[in-house]
Coordinates of C-alpha atoms in Angstrom, one line a residue:
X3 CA 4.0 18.2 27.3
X4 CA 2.2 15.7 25.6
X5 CA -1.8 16.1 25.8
X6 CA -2.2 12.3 26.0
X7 CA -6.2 12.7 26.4
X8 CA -6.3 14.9 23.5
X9 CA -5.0 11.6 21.7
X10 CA -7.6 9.2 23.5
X11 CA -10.5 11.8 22.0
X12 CA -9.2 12.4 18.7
X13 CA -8.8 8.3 18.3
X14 CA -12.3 7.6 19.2
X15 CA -14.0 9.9 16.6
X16 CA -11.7 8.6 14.0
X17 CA -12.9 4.9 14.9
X18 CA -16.1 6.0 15.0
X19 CA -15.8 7.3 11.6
X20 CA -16.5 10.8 13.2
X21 CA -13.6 12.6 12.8
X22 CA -12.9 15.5 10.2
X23 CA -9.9 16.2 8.5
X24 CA -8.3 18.9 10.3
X25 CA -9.0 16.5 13.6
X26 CA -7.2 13.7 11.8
X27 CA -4.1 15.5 10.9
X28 CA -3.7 16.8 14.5
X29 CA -4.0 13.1 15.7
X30 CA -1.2 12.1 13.1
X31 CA 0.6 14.8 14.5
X32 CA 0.3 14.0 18.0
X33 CA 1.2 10.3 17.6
X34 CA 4.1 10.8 15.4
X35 CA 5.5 12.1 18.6
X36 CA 4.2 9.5 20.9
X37 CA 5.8 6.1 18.9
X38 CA 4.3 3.8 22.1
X39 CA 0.9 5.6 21.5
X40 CA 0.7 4.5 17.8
X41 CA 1.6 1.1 18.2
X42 CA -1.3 1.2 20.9
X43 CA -3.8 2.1 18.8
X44 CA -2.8 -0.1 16.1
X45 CA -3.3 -2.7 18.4
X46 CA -6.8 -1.0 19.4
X47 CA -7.9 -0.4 15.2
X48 CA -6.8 -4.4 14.9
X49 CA -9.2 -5.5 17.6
X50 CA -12.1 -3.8 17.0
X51 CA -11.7 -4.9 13.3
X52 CA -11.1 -8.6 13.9
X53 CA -14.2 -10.6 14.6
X54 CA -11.7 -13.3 16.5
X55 CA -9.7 -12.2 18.7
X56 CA -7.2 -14.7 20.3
X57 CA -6.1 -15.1 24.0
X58 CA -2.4 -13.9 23.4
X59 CA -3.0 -10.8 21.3
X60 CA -5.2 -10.2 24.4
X61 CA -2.2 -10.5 26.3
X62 CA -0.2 -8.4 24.1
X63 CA -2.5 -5.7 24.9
X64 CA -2.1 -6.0 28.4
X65 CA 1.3 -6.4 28.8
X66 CA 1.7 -3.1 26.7
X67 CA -1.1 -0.6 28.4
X68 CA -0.7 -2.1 32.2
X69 CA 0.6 1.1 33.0
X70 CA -2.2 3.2 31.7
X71 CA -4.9 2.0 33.1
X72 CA -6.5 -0.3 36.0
X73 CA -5.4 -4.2 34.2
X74 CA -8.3 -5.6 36.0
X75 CA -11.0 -3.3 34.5
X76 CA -9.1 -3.6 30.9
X77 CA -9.3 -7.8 31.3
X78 CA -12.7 -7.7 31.8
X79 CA -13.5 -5.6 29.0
X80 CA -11.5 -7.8 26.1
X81 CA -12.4 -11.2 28.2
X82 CA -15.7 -10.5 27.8
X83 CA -15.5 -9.8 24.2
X84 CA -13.6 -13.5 24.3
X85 CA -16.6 -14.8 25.6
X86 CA -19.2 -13.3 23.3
X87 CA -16.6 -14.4 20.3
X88 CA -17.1 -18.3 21.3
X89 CA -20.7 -17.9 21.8
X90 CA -21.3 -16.6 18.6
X91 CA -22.4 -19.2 15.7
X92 CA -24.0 -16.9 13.0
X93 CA -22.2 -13.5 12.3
X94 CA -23.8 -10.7 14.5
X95 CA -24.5 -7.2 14.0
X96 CA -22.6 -4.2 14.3
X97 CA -23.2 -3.8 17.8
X98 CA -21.4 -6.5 19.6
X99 CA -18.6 -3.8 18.8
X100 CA -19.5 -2.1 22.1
X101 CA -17.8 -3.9 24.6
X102 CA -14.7 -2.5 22.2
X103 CA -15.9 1.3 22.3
X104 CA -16.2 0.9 26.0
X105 CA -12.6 -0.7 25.9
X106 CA -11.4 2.6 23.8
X107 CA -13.0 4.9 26.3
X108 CA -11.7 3.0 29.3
X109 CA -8.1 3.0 27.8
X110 CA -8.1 6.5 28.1
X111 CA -8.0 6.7 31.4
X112 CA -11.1 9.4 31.3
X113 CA -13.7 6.7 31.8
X114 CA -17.2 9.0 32.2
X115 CA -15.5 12.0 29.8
X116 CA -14.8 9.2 27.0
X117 CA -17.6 7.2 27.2
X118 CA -19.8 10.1 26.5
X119 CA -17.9 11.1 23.8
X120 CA -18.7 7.3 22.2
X121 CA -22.2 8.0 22.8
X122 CA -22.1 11.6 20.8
X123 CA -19.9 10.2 17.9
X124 CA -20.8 6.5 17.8
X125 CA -22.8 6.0 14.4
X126 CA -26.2 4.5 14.4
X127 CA -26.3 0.4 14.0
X128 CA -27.6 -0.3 10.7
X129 CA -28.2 -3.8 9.4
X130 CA -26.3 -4.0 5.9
X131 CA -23.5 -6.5 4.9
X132 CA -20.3 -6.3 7.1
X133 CA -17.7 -4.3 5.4
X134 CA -14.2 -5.9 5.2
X135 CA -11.5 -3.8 7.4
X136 CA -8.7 -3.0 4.9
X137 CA -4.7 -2.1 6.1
X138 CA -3.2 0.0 3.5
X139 CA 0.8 1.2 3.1
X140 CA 1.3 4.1 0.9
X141 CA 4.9 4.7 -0.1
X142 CA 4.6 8.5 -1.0
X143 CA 6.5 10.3 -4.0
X144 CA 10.1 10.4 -3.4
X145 CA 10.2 7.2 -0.9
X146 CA 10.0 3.5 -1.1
X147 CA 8.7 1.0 1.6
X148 CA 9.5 -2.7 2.4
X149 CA 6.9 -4.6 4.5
X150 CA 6.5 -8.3 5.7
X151 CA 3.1 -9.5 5.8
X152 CA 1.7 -11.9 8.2
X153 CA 2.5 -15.1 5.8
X154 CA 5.7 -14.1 5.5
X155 CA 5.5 -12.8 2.3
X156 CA 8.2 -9.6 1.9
X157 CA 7.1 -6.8 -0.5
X158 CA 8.4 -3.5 -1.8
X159 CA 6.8 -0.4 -2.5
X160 CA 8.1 2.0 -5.0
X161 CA 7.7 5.6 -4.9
X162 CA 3.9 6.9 -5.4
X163 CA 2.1 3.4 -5.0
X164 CA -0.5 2.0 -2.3
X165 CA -1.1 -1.6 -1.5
X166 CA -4.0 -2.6 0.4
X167 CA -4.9 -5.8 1.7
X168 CA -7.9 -7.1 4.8
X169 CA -7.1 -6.7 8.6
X170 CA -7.2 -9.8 8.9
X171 CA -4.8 -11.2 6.3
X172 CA -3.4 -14.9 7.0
X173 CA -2.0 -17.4 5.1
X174 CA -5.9 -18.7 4.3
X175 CA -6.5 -15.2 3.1
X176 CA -3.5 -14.0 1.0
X177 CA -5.1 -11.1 -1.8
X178 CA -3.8 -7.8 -1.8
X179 CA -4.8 -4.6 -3.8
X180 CA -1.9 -2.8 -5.7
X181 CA -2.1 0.6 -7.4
X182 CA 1.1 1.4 -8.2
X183 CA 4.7 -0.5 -8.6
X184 CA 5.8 -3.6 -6.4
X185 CA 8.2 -6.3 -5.9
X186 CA 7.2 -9.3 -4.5
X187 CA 8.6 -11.9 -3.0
X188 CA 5.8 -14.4 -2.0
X189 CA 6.0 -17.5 0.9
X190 CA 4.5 -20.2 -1.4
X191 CA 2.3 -22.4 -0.4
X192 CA 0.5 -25.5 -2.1
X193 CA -3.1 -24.8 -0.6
X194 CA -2.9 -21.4 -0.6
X195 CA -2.7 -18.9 -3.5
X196 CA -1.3 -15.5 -3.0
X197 CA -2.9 -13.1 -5.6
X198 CA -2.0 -9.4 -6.7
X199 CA -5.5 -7.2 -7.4
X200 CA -5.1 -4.3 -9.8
X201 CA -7.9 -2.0 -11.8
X202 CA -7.5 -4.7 -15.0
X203 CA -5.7 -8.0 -14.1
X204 CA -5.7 -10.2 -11.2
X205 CA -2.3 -11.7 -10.8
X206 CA -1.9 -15.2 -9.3
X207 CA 1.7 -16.4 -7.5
X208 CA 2.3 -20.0 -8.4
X209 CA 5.7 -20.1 -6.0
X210 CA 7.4 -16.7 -7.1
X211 CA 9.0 -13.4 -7.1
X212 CA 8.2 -10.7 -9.7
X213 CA 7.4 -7.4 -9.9
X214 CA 3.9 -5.8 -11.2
X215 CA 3.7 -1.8 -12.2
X216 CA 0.1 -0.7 -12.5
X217 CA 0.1 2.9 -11.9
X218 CA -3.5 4.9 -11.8
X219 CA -3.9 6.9 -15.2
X220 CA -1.3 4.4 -16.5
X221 CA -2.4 3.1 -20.1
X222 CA -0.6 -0.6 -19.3
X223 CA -0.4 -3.1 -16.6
X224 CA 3.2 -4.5 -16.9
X225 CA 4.0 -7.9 -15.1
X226 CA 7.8 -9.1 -14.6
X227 CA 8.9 -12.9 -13.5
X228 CA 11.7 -13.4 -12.0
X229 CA 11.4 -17.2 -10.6
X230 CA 8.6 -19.5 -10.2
X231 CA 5.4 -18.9 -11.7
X232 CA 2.7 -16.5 -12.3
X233 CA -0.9 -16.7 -14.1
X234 CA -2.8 -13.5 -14.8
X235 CA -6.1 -13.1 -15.9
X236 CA -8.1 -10.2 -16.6
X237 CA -10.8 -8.8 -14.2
X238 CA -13.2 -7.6 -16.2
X239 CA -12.8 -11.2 -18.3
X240 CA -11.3 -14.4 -16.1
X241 CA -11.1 -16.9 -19.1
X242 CA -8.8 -14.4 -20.9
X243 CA -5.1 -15.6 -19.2
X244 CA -2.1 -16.0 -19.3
X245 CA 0.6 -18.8 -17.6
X246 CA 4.2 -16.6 -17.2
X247 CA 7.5 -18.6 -17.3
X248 CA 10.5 -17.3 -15.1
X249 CA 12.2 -14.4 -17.0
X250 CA 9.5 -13.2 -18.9
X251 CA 7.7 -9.8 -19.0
X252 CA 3.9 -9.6 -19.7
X253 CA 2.2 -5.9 -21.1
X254 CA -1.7 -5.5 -21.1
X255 CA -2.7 -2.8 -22.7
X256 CA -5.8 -1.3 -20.5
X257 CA -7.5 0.0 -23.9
X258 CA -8.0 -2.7 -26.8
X259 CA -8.7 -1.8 -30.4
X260 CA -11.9 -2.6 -31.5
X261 CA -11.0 -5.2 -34.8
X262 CA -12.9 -7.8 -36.4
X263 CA -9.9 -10.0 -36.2
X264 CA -8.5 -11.4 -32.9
X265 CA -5.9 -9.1 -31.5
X266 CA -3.4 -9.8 -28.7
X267 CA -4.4 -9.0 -25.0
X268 CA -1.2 -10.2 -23.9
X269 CA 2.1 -9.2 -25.3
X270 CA 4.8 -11.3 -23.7
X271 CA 8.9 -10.8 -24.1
X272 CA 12.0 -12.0 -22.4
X273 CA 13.9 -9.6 -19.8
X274 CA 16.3 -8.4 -21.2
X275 CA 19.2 -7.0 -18.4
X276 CA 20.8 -3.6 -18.8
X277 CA 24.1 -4.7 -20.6
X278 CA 26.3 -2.4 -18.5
X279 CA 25.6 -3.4 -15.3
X280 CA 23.4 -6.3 -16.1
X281 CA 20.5 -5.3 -13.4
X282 CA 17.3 -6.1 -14.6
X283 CA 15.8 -3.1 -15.5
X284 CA 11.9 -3.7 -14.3
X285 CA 13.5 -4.7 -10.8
X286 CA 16.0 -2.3 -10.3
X287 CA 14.5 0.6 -8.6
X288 CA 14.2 -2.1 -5.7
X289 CA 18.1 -1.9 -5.0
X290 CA 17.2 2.3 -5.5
X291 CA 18.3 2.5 -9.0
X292 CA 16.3 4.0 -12.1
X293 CA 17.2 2.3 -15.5
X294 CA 15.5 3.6 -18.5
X295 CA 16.5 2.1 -22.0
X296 CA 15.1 3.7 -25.1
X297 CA 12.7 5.2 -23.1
X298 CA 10.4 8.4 -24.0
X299 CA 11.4 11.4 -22.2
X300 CA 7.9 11.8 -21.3
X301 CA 7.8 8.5 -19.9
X302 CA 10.5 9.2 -18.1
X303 CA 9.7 12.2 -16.6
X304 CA 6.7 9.8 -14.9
X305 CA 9.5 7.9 -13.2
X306 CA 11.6 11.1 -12.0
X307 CA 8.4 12.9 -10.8
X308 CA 7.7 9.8 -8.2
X309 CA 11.3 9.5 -7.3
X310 CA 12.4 12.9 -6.8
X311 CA 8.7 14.2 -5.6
X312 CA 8.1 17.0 -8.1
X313 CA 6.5 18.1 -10.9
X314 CA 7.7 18.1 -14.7
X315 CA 6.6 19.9 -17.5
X316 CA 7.7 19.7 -20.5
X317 CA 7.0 22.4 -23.0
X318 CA 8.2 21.7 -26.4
X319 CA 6.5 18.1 -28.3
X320 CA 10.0 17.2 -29.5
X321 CA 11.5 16.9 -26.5
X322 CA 8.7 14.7 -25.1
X323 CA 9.4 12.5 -27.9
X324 CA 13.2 12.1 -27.2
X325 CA 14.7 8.5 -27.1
X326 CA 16.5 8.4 -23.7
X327 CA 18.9 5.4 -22.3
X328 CA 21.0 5.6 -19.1
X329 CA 20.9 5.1 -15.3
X330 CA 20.6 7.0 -12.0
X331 CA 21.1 5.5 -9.0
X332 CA 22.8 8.2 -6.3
X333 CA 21.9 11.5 -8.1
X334 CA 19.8 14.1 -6.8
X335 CA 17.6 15.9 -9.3
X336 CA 19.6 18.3 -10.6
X337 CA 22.3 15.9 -11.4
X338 CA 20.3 13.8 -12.9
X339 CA 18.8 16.1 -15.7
X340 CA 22.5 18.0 -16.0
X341 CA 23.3 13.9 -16.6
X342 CA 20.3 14.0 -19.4
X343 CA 21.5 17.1 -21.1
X344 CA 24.9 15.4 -22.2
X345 CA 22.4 12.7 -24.6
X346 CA 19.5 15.5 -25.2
X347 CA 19.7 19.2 -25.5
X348 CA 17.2 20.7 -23.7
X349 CA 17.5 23.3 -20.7
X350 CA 15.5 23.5 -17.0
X351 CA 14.3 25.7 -14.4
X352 CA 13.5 24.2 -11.0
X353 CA 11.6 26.1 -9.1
X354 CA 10.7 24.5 -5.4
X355 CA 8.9 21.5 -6.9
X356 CA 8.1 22.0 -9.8
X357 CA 10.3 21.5 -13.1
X358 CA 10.4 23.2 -16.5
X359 CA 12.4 21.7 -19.6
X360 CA 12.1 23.4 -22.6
X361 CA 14.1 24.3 -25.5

């Protein structure tokens, strides 16, 4: 049986920032199995973030959690926080977010139990500039993910990446925050810019779809158009950009020599598709497909560690340095490295997961 009030608990400390880590995989856990549950406090993170909130997402609320508590007492509760909304002129401090603490204790349907719980764990109000409230969608090793944002705007993740981007995104307010690979495909607008945030270059859609790979620990930040435009600058130097063309591929190397002479911060080339299937390789793991074409083997191993979620070491430099060309699309792991072994001698252990190819 389902220890529903367990839940109610556990969600309050978290929202009260008060929750430790063993307390937070338990309440994963226990709303993994309670699907409803999670889309409720989705629904209750989203309002307590948002400093509008509008008279149908109110109603969404309701219509959802009629069943779990009184309706009357949970109207009053977000109606009020309507009314303190249009009263407001100049931003307020963290406590008008009481009414919504209340609303979480309420909710639980253990009114005096709850509400002392948001006294203990509630965190003192401190006057500093308002933090903004960030969603983020991890698509862990071995999985992808495809989202549609609130503009529209359809993206996917590829294996071992994170994009983050404010609660309360809108079409006025379209930046996100990649670390990782993703393909875009971005609902252009003429007012309204739709721009990609990495660790070194901000990426800026001009009406397009492309792809951007910007990995943590990765020594480049690769950009690919596929239609309409893009312009990417560098963070830690704006002026320095660069206006992409459909079909065109853009490398910044994160590290620049230090010359006397003027050296390229943007090396630019033309996709070229994989000539047996003619897929375009940046793109391809979209449609769950790994291309590689003369690609290090210890580049490689990168890309099969996030798709097949293990570890690979490889223990001889020559090997490392192999040239490597081909394509996986269905194969598990081991068939994909018994695939390798036909262009590369080299032999593997696999043990759980963890891989070893040595000599």
């Amino acid at each position: 049986m389902k220890d529903t009030n367990r839940i109610w608990f556990l969600m309050g400390k978290e929202l009260s920032h008060s929750i430790t880590l063993e307390e937070e995989e338990e309440l994963r856990a226990l709303l993994a199995s309670e699907p409803e549950l999670w889309y409720s406090y989705e629904l209750i993170q989203a309002v307590y973030q948002m400093d509008d909130v509008t008279q149908e997402y109110v109603q969404e609320i309701k219509s959802l959690l009629d069943n779990r508590i009184e309706p009357e007492r949970l109207n009053l509760i977000l109606l009020t926080k309507l009314e303190e909304t249009d009263r407001q002129v100049q931003p307020v401090p963290p406590s008008k977010y009481r009414s919504l603490y209340r609303f979480a204790a309420v909710f639980a349907g253990i009114a005096v139990l709850s509400l002392a719980t948001w006294l203990i764990f509630k965190p003192a109000v401190v006057k500093e500039p308002a933090i903004v409230a960030m969603q983020e969608i991890v698509a862990p090793k071995g999985a992808r993910k495809h989202i549609t944002l609130a503009d529209g705007t359809t993206v996917w993740l590829n294996a071992g990446s994170k994009l983050s981007y404010p609660a309360d995104f809108s079409l006025a307010k379209r930046e996100v925050y990649l670390s990782g690979e993703a393909y875009f495909k971005v609902v252009h607008h003429d007012e309204y810019n739709f721009i990609v945030h990495t660790a070194e270059a901000d990426i800026k859609d001009l009406g397009t779809t492309f792809n951007v790979k910007a990995y943590e620990g990765s020594s480049k930040t690769e950009t690919t158009l596929i239609e309409g435009a893009l312009e990417v600058s560098l963070r830690k130097d704006p002026a320095k950009k660069m206006l992409m063309v459909p079909r065109e591929k853009l490398v910044l190397q994160h590290k620049q020599p230090t010359l006397a002479k003027e050296v390229k911060v943007f090396e630019v080339s033309t996709i070229v598709p994989f000539e047996k299937t003619n897929d375009i390789v940046e793109t391809a793991w979209v449609e769950n497909k790994l291309i590689f074409r003369n690609e290090r083997f210890e580049s490689l191993a990168l890309m099969m560690e996030r798709r097949y979620n293990v570890s690979i070491i490889i223990k001889d430099k020559t090997i490392k340095e192999y040239q490597l060309t081909g394509i996986f699309k269905n194969e598990n792991l081991t068939q994909a490295l018994k695939l390798l072994q036909v262009i590369a001698p080299f032999k593997f252990k696999i043990n759980n997961e963890q891989v070893v190819i040595y000599k």
